[in-house]
């Protein structure tokens, strides 16, 4: 869609021509630039110094071969990526995604979003993202270890505690971070906080595992409260059943909501009595099994094959926590028809542009992932601080800081939206507040 400002539109058109095949990256850039029109119009320095033309290009994109040997002794090859997008306000920071559909365009979309998300946390972290088209699902622990060691054997030369600090994302949890950290330490002969999401026995932070899901609910709670609502007594749909989804389910339940549906990439379960996050932990974190087996533990639950139907399950609050573009126009219409209060994103870019306009157009509350899922990276920032200080904070201390950060992010988004004439538009407010911080730093640092 054309952007209503000649400078912003020309930057976007140039990118669209150069990276025509990188659809998710172009979608993410377009979404941000559309909301920056009043900012660019009120500050001529942004065009004069071509801040937009610079911020949309990664400072560096590394692509590498990852060879490894499977359990049958066969040599496999995957592709590895690390996109170091923007270091204006701190070392690059952002997760690693291991999934078979990973491409450079996907990592660029995630890295671009990460710039603004990290800025919103107010911690000194630049934006980056990485990953591989390797999928740990169905692989043995030994295969995952050999892959992680090979991946780190190239990545280690590009990262460091003051340069670039990766973390987890889809397919990269505690097991993968452990193998990656072990190999980094072996290659560098040094113990530094080069990865976050580490285990508690070797420098990890309490509450990091829970942080993205908890943070999503803290943000949503603040947003609901500002609109005279709360989780209390509300029906909640959470998509996904991975790290973000499981802890969103736990916290939404603790805050008085009832989570009635969740999915994995094969299908979804519904239980009007409320989903037990502890059973989900056993299935997903311990057994690494499919969500369909939930009905074997909880007979009142029903399993349905396929994912899309979850958005037709009537609820008040929808928390997409699986993947990008999981809510399309049709699903958004179903959510609106269900009389929902709002959609609050736990995953990155789960709503297509059409879905966002349907949700906002119908007057529902809507928060973009870069604001509402920032709790994970915020707590990673707290893990970096603890590693630097050689300290370990209590669960309550980290959780308390996380809650404070998420409430401040909500306030920053609401204030920026108000200041630029779009009161209540949390999507625009998130982009503007995140952008302004990075843009000021880039202006101060000259053309670089
Ligand atoms: P996990 O790998 O732990 O879980 C991902 C979940 O999403 C799984 O249940 C997976 O199902 C499901 N899923 C993935 N792709 C699809 C698909 N195409 N259709 C349906 N379901 C799908 O990842 P995380 O929980 O860590 O990440 C989820 C989202 O949150 C991602 O968008 C990520 O970028 C974002 N995020 C994560 C953060 C973190 O701290 N982990 C921080 C901020 C954002 P299956 O098991 O079948 O693969």
XYZ file of C-alpha atoms and ligand atoms in Angstrom:
496
model
C 0.000 0.000 0.000
C 1.377 3.464 -0.911
C 2.584 5.498 2.069
C 1.182 8.982 2.406
C 4.540 10.796 2.382
C 6.829 11.113 -0.659
C 10.099 10.464 1.216
C 8.822 7.430 3.147
C 7.164 6.067 0.030
C 10.325 6.384 -2.063
C 12.379 4.534 0.577
C 9.762 1.783 0.658
C 9.412 1.512 -3.150
C 13.188 1.232 -3.469
C 13.265 -1.642 -0.939
C 10.267 -3.359 -2.521
C 12.037 -3.388 -5.889
C 15.355 -4.598 -4.455
C 13.990 -7.287 -2.110
C 10.817 -8.295 -3.949
C 10.978 -11.906 -2.676
C 11.346 -10.907 1.022
C 7.597 -10.537 1.684
C 7.651 -10.655 5.480
C 10.448 -8.097 5.676
C 8.592 -5.731 3.326
C 5.376 -6.227 5.336
C 7.185 -5.304 8.571
C 8.851 -2.219 7.042
C 5.630 -1.003 5.455
C 3.778 -1.348 8.758
C 6.324 0.825 10.572
C 6.794 3.464 7.859
C 3.036 4.024 7.480
C 2.828 5.093 11.109
C 5.871 7.400 10.926
C 4.273 9.941 8.555
C 3.588 12.595 11.258
C 7.053 12.090 12.765
C 8.887 12.604 9.467
C 6.678 15.597 8.657
C 7.476 17.275 11.973
C 11.282 16.784 11.896
C 13.128 17.699 8.667
C 16.400 16.224 9.991
C 15.041 12.716 9.425
C 14.815 13.175 5.656
C 17.923 15.390 5.379
C 20.081 12.758 7.115
C 18.191 9.914 5.385
C 17.517 8.195 8.709
C 14.710 6.085 7.207
C 16.853 4.937 4.272
C 19.512 3.872 6.760
C 17.326 2.265 9.439
C 15.673 -0.146 6.992
C 19.021 -1.664 5.881
C 20.854 -4.058 8.231
C 24.325 -2.941 9.252
C 25.483 -6.468 8.459
C 23.885 -9.772 7.309
C 25.891 -12.954 7.708
C 24.922 -16.169 5.869
C 26.817 -19.371 6.481
C 26.883 -23.112 5.857
C 26.062 -25.418 8.788
C 27.227 -28.989 8.081
C 26.458 -31.721 10.649
C 26.216 -35.497 10.864
C 22.871 -37.178 11.620
C 22.355 -40.356 13.667
C 22.593 -42.483 10.517
C 26.061 -41.063 9.807
C 24.769 -38.989 6.858
C 26.194 -35.480 6.330
C 23.446 -32.851 6.391
C 23.749 -29.177 5.413
C 21.642 -26.278 6.648
C 21.877 -22.531 6.177
C 22.683 -20.238 9.124
C 21.891 -16.511 9.402
C 22.691 -13.618 11.694
C 21.362 -10.189 10.766
C 23.005 -7.417 12.804
C 20.448 -4.758 12.084
C 21.105 -1.693 14.187
C 23.606 -0.963 16.972
C 22.823 2.737 17.558
C 21.658 2.276 21.160
C 23.546 -0.864 22.231
C 25.007 -4.230 21.178
C 22.863 -6.187 18.726
C 20.325 -8.279 20.628
C 17.690 -10.700 19.410
C 16.843 -14.379 19.239
C 17.783 -17.324 17.060
C 14.988 -19.197 15.248
C 15.451 -22.829 14.204
C 12.611 -23.912 11.898
C 12.489 -25.409 8.416
C 10.823 -22.342 6.825
C 13.533 -19.846 7.928
C 14.850 -17.575 5.144
C 16.949 -14.415 5.057
C 13.766 -12.373 4.510
C 12.186 -13.852 7.648
C 15.257 -13.077 9.756
C 15.330 -9.523 8.352
C 11.684 -8.989 9.319
C 12.350 -10.227 12.842
C 15.554 -8.167 13.150
C 13.808 -5.013 11.948
C 11.004 -5.430 14.514
C 13.618 -6.097 17.180
C 15.177 -2.612 16.775
C 12.012 -0.862 17.946
C 11.083 -3.486 20.538
C 14.470 -3.232 22.209
C 14.298 0.564 22.198
C 10.882 0.408 23.900
C 12.343 -1.528 26.833
C 14.535 1.564 27.535
C 17.513 -0.818 28.016
C 20.674 -0.252 25.911
C 20.152 -2.961 23.279
C 20.405 -2.709 19.492
C 18.452 -4.959 17.135
C 19.505 -8.270 15.596
C 18.123 -11.717 14.812
C 19.405 -15.020 13.485
C 18.566 -18.621 12.900
C 18.620 -21.554 10.570
C 16.345 -23.671 8.387
C 17.109 -26.572 10.739
C 14.082 -27.874 12.680
C 14.850 -29.573 16.033
C 11.425 -31.292 15.934
C 11.871 -35.038 15.484
C 15.672 -34.873 15.934
C 17.512 -36.697 18.724
C 19.311 -34.733 21.465
C 22.635 -35.823 19.946
C 21.640 -34.489 16.508
C 20.501 -31.177 17.997
C 23.815 -30.932 19.885
C 25.908 -31.619 16.780
C 23.915 -29.064 14.809
C 24.240 -26.393 17.544
C 27.982 -26.978 17.823
C 28.437 -26.593 14.068
C 26.217 -23.478 14.012
C 28.247 -21.846 16.793
C 31.563 -22.823 15.176
C 30.846 -20.119 12.579
C 28.682 -17.728 14.638
C 31.142 -17.301 17.515
C 33.441 -14.989 15.540
C 30.607 -12.507 14.940
C 29.141 -12.239 18.469
C 30.262 -11.248 21.984
C 28.895 -9.802 25.233
C 29.557 -6.228 23.995
C 28.948 -6.917 20.289
C 25.933 -9.146 19.737
C 24.033 -11.246 22.275
C 21.648 -13.859 20.776
C 18.823 -15.610 22.666
C 16.075 -18.137 21.899
C 13.060 -17.931 19.598
C 11.016 -20.619 17.831
C 12.804 -23.960 18.099
C 15.515 -22.575 20.392
C 14.850 -23.220 24.066
C 16.967 -24.117 27.105
C 18.420 -27.255 25.480
C 19.637 -25.459 22.342
C 20.974 -22.436 24.289
C 22.967 -24.840 26.501
C 24.662 -26.535 23.533
C 25.338 -23.191 21.823
C 26.805 -21.679 25.001
C 28.994 -24.734 25.649
C 30.506 -24.518 22.174
C 31.070 -20.739 22.403
C 32.911 -21.149 25.706
C 35.041 -23.930 24.276
C 36.017 -21.919 21.193
C 36.730 -18.627 23.004
C 38.060 -20.007 26.282
C 36.073 -17.369 28.139
C 32.876 -17.261 30.195
C 30.807 -14.223 29.285
C 27.098 -13.465 29.042
C 27.161 -13.942 25.250
C 23.777 -15.659 25.103
C 20.651 -15.096 27.170
C 18.041 -17.654 28.144
C 20.797 -19.703 29.762
C 20.098 -22.388 32.372
C 19.969 -21.319 36.009
C 23.111 -23.304 36.861
C 25.272 -21.284 34.449
C 24.267 -17.631 34.499
C 20.633 -17.697 33.443
C 18.122 -15.344 35.018
C 15.168 -16.498 37.053
C 11.905 -15.594 35.270
C 13.521 -15.449 31.791
C 11.660 -18.595 30.686
C 8.354 -17.088 31.759
C 9.146 -13.508 30.707
C 7.606 -13.153 27.238
C 4.307 -14.785 28.197
C 4.103 -13.036 31.583
C 5.138 -9.722 29.998
C 2.400 -10.056 27.382
C -0.193 -10.414 30.140
C 1.238 -7.512 32.190
C 1.095 -5.287 29.099
C -2.414 -6.483 28.211
C -3.565 -5.927 31.783
C -2.300 -2.312 31.720
C -4.004 -1.722 28.354
C -7.268 -3.314 29.555
C -7.162 -1.272 32.767
C -6.754 1.990 30.824
C -9.977 1.008 29.026
C -11.929 0.056 32.139
C -11.465 -3.699 31.632
C -9.479 -6.586 33.141
C -8.745 -10.306 32.693
C -11.152 -11.126 35.518
C -13.794 -13.618 34.323
C -12.785 -13.275 30.654
C -12.453 -16.134 28.168
C -9.033 -16.155 26.536
C -7.729 -17.868 23.385
C -3.949 -18.370 23.229
C -2.494 -19.646 19.947
C 0.669 -21.760 20.024
C 1.843 -24.047 22.804
C 5.517 -23.142 22.957
C 7.482 -20.952 25.322
C 5.443 -17.758 24.916
C 2.043 -19.484 24.836
C 2.531 -21.698 27.909
C 3.481 -18.802 30.202
C 0.847 -16.496 28.718
C -1.651 -19.236 29.621
C -0.324 -19.414 33.183
C -0.307 -15.641 33.793
C -3.688 -14.977 32.104
C -5.156 -17.638 34.416
C -3.472 -16.111 37.498
C -4.923 -12.712 36.543
C -8.446 -14.172 36.600
C -8.940 -15.137 32.944
C -9.880 -18.582 31.630
C -7.785 -19.885 28.712
C -10.105 -22.102 26.672
C -8.128 -22.881 23.486
C -4.529 -23.378 22.331
C -2.816 -24.902 19.276
C 0.339 -26.293 17.730
C 1.000 -26.438 13.999
C -1.198 -29.552 13.596
C -4.394 -28.617 15.406
C -6.101 -27.048 18.419
C -7.709 -28.059 21.683
C -10.717 -26.478 23.368
C -11.714 -26.918 27.009
C -14.368 -24.594 28.414
C -13.214 -25.570 31.939
C -9.891 -23.853 31.316
C -6.603 -25.261 30.014
C -4.099 -26.506 32.590
C -0.711 -24.952 31.711
C 1.064 -27.586 33.838
C -0.212 -30.377 31.583
C 0.947 -28.327 28.588
C 4.386 -28.010 30.183
C 4.624 -31.795 30.509
C 3.520 -32.380 26.896
C 5.633 -29.681 25.286
C 8.656 -29.101 27.538
C 9.248 -32.622 28.895
C 7.842 -35.022 26.302
C 8.213 -32.727 23.224
C 4.904 -34.236 22.054
C 1.893 -32.985 20.032
C -0.975 -30.957 21.527
C -3.432 -33.661 20.391
C -2.254 -35.775 23.354
C -3.705 -33.181 25.802
C -7.059 -35.012 25.623
C -5.381 -38.135 27.087
C -4.594 -36.137 30.250
C -7.752 -34.003 30.390
C -10.807 -35.841 28.985
C -13.057 -32.736 29.002
C -10.866 -31.204 26.282
C -11.612 -31.706 22.574
C -9.001 -31.808 19.780
C -9.621 -30.399 16.289
C -7.282 -30.973 13.344
C -5.997 -27.792 11.620
C -5.249 -24.370 13.118
C -7.543 -21.763 11.598
C -10.663 -22.857 13.490
C -9.217 -21.559 16.763
C -10.139 -17.975 15.824
C -13.808 -18.970 15.528
C -13.846 -20.105 19.185
C -15.824 -17.346 20.984
C -13.696 -15.465 23.543
C -13.110 -11.984 24.944
C -9.332 -11.789 24.658
C -7.152 -13.251 21.876
C -3.426 -13.695 22.476
C -1.682 -14.940 19.301
C 1.582 -16.521 20.514
C 2.762 -18.827 17.707
C 4.045 -17.228 14.501
C 3.808 -14.474 11.888
C 0.626 -13.930 9.826
C -1.372 -16.487 11.835
C -4.423 -14.157 11.835
C -5.584 -13.260 8.324
C -8.572 -11.145 7.253
C -11.035 -14.055 7.577
C -9.813 -14.924 11.075
C -9.930 -11.247 12.096
C -13.558 -11.071 10.944
C -14.335 -14.146 13.050
C -12.727 -12.513 16.107
C -14.771 -9.346 15.584
C -17.968 -11.397 15.091
C -17.224 -13.158 18.402
C -17.597 -9.791 20.150
C -14.010 -9.745 21.438
C -12.486 -6.906 23.455
C -9.141 -7.106 21.695
C -6.123 -8.832 20.169
C -2.797 -8.540 21.991
C 0.194 -9.952 20.143
C 2.615 -12.350 21.821
C 4.206 -13.591 18.598
C 5.963 -11.314 16.117
C 3.650 -9.882 13.413
C 0.873 -12.483 13.874
C -1.737 -10.267 12.205
C -1.625 -9.549 8.475
C -2.063 -5.846 7.490
C -5.679 -6.591 6.439
C -6.359 -8.289 9.786
C -5.013 -5.265 11.686
C -7.271 -2.868 9.816
C -10.318 -5.102 10.408
C -9.537 -5.404 14.137
C -8.825 -1.692 14.626
C -11.617 -0.674 12.261
C -14.140 -2.555 14.412
C -12.938 -0.628 17.468
C -11.223 -3.542 19.219
C -8.111 -2.957 21.312
C -4.957 -3.979 19.450
C -1.327 -4.147 20.560
C 1.590 -4.981 18.233
C 4.084 -7.669 19.218
C 6.984 -5.257 19.306
C 5.366 -3.665 22.358
C 3.423 -6.457 24.025
C 6.024 -9.224 23.606
C 9.013 -7.093 24.650
C 9.122 -8.772 28.078
C 11.401 -11.547 26.825
C 14.124 -9.277 25.553
C 13.698 -6.934 28.520
C 14.436 -9.832 30.858
C 17.328 -10.866 28.629
C 18.655 -7.347 29.253
C 18.282 -8.003 32.979
C 20.162 -11.301 32.533
C 23.006 -9.370 30.836
C 23.146 -6.962 33.794
C 23.286 -9.840 36.293
C 26.056 -11.560 34.272
C 28.120 -8.327 34.147
C 27.714 -7.813 37.890
C 28.254 -11.547 38.630
C 24.998 -11.424 40.585
C 21.779 -13.410 40.628
C 18.519 -11.672 41.450
C 15.501 -13.431 42.983
C 12.472 -14.478 40.886
C 10.369 -11.799 42.609
C 12.918 -9.071 41.873
C 13.138 -9.936 38.163
C 9.365 -10.429 37.834
C 8.745 -7.096 39.577
C 11.121 -5.290 37.220
C 9.467 -7.032 34.235
C 6.028 -5.865 35.328
C 7.293 -2.297 35.756
C 8.933 -2.348 32.307
C 5.773 -3.643 30.582
C 3.614 -0.973 32.243
C 6.119 1.717 31.199
C 6.098 0.411 27.621
C 2.309 0.654 27.572
C 2.495 4.237 28.887
C 5.223 5.200 26.366
C 3.093 3.859 23.483
C -0.048 5.624 24.716
C 1.841 8.928 25.254
C 3.508 8.868 21.813
C 0.177 8.113 20.118
C -1.428 11.041 21.954
C 1.459 13.425 21.163
C 1.309 12.683 17.429
C -2.462 13.122 17.198
C -3.536 9.450 17.263
C -4.840 8.951 20.818
C -5.460 5.308 21.731
C -3.549 3.964 18.707
C -1.048 1.686 20.473
C 0.260 0.336 17.158
C 1.350 3.797 15.971
C 2.531 4.766 19.462
C 4.809 1.706 19.692
C 6.442 2.397 16.338
C 6.887 6.099 17.062
C 8.253 5.738 20.607
C 10.719 3.000 19.563
C 11.779 4.850 16.423
C 12.398 8.216 18.113
C 14.923 6.766 20.550
C 16.932 5.024 17.828
C 16.676 7.946 15.399
C 18.016 10.424 17.979
C 21.017 8.144 18.621
C 21.645 7.759 14.880
C 21.462 11.530 14.373
C 23.975 12.074 17.211
C 26.410 9.495 15.774
C 26.670 11.020 12.291
C 26.501 9.170 8.990
C 27.548 5.632 9.873
P 8.297 -22.094 20.337
O 9.092 -22.773 19.283
O 8.546 -22.390 21.751
O 6.739 -22.327 20.079
C 6.156 -21.981 18.847
C 4.723 -22.468 18.855
O 4.061 -21.958 17.698
C 4.627 -23.989 18.779
O 3.471 -24.395 19.460
C 4.487 -24.236 17.270
O 3.874 -25.449 16.956
C 3.595 -23.061 16.886
N 3.738 -22.718 15.477
C 4.860 -22.348 14.821
N 4.589 -22.118 13.535
C 3.271 -22.345 13.375
C 2.389 -22.262 12.280
N 2.811 -21.897 11.063
N 1.082 -22.536 12.493
C 0.645 -22.905 13.719
N 1.433 -22.988 14.801
C 2.735 -22.720 14.624
O 8.463 -20.525 20.028
P 8.236 -19.295 21.021
O 7.086 -19.550 21.904
O 9.549 -18.928 21.585
O 7.870 -18.141 19.968
C 6.522 -17.901 19.520
C 6.434 -16.521 18.893
O 6.800 -15.526 19.864
C 7.352 -16.267 17.698
O 6.708 -15.370 16.813
C 8.555 -15.580 18.320
O 9.268 -14.791 17.378
C 7.857 -14.713 19.355
N 8.688 -14.266 20.460
C 9.344 -15.174 21.280
C 10.074 -14.714 22.341
C 10.702 -15.646 23.326
O 11.210 -15.158 24.361
N 10.710 -16.938 23.121
C 10.262 -13.267 22.589
C 9.466 -12.414 21.752
C 8.743 -12.919 20.715
P 4.749 -26.785 16.656
O 5.139 -27.306 18.022
O 3.799 -27.669 15.936
O 5.933 -26.369 15.856
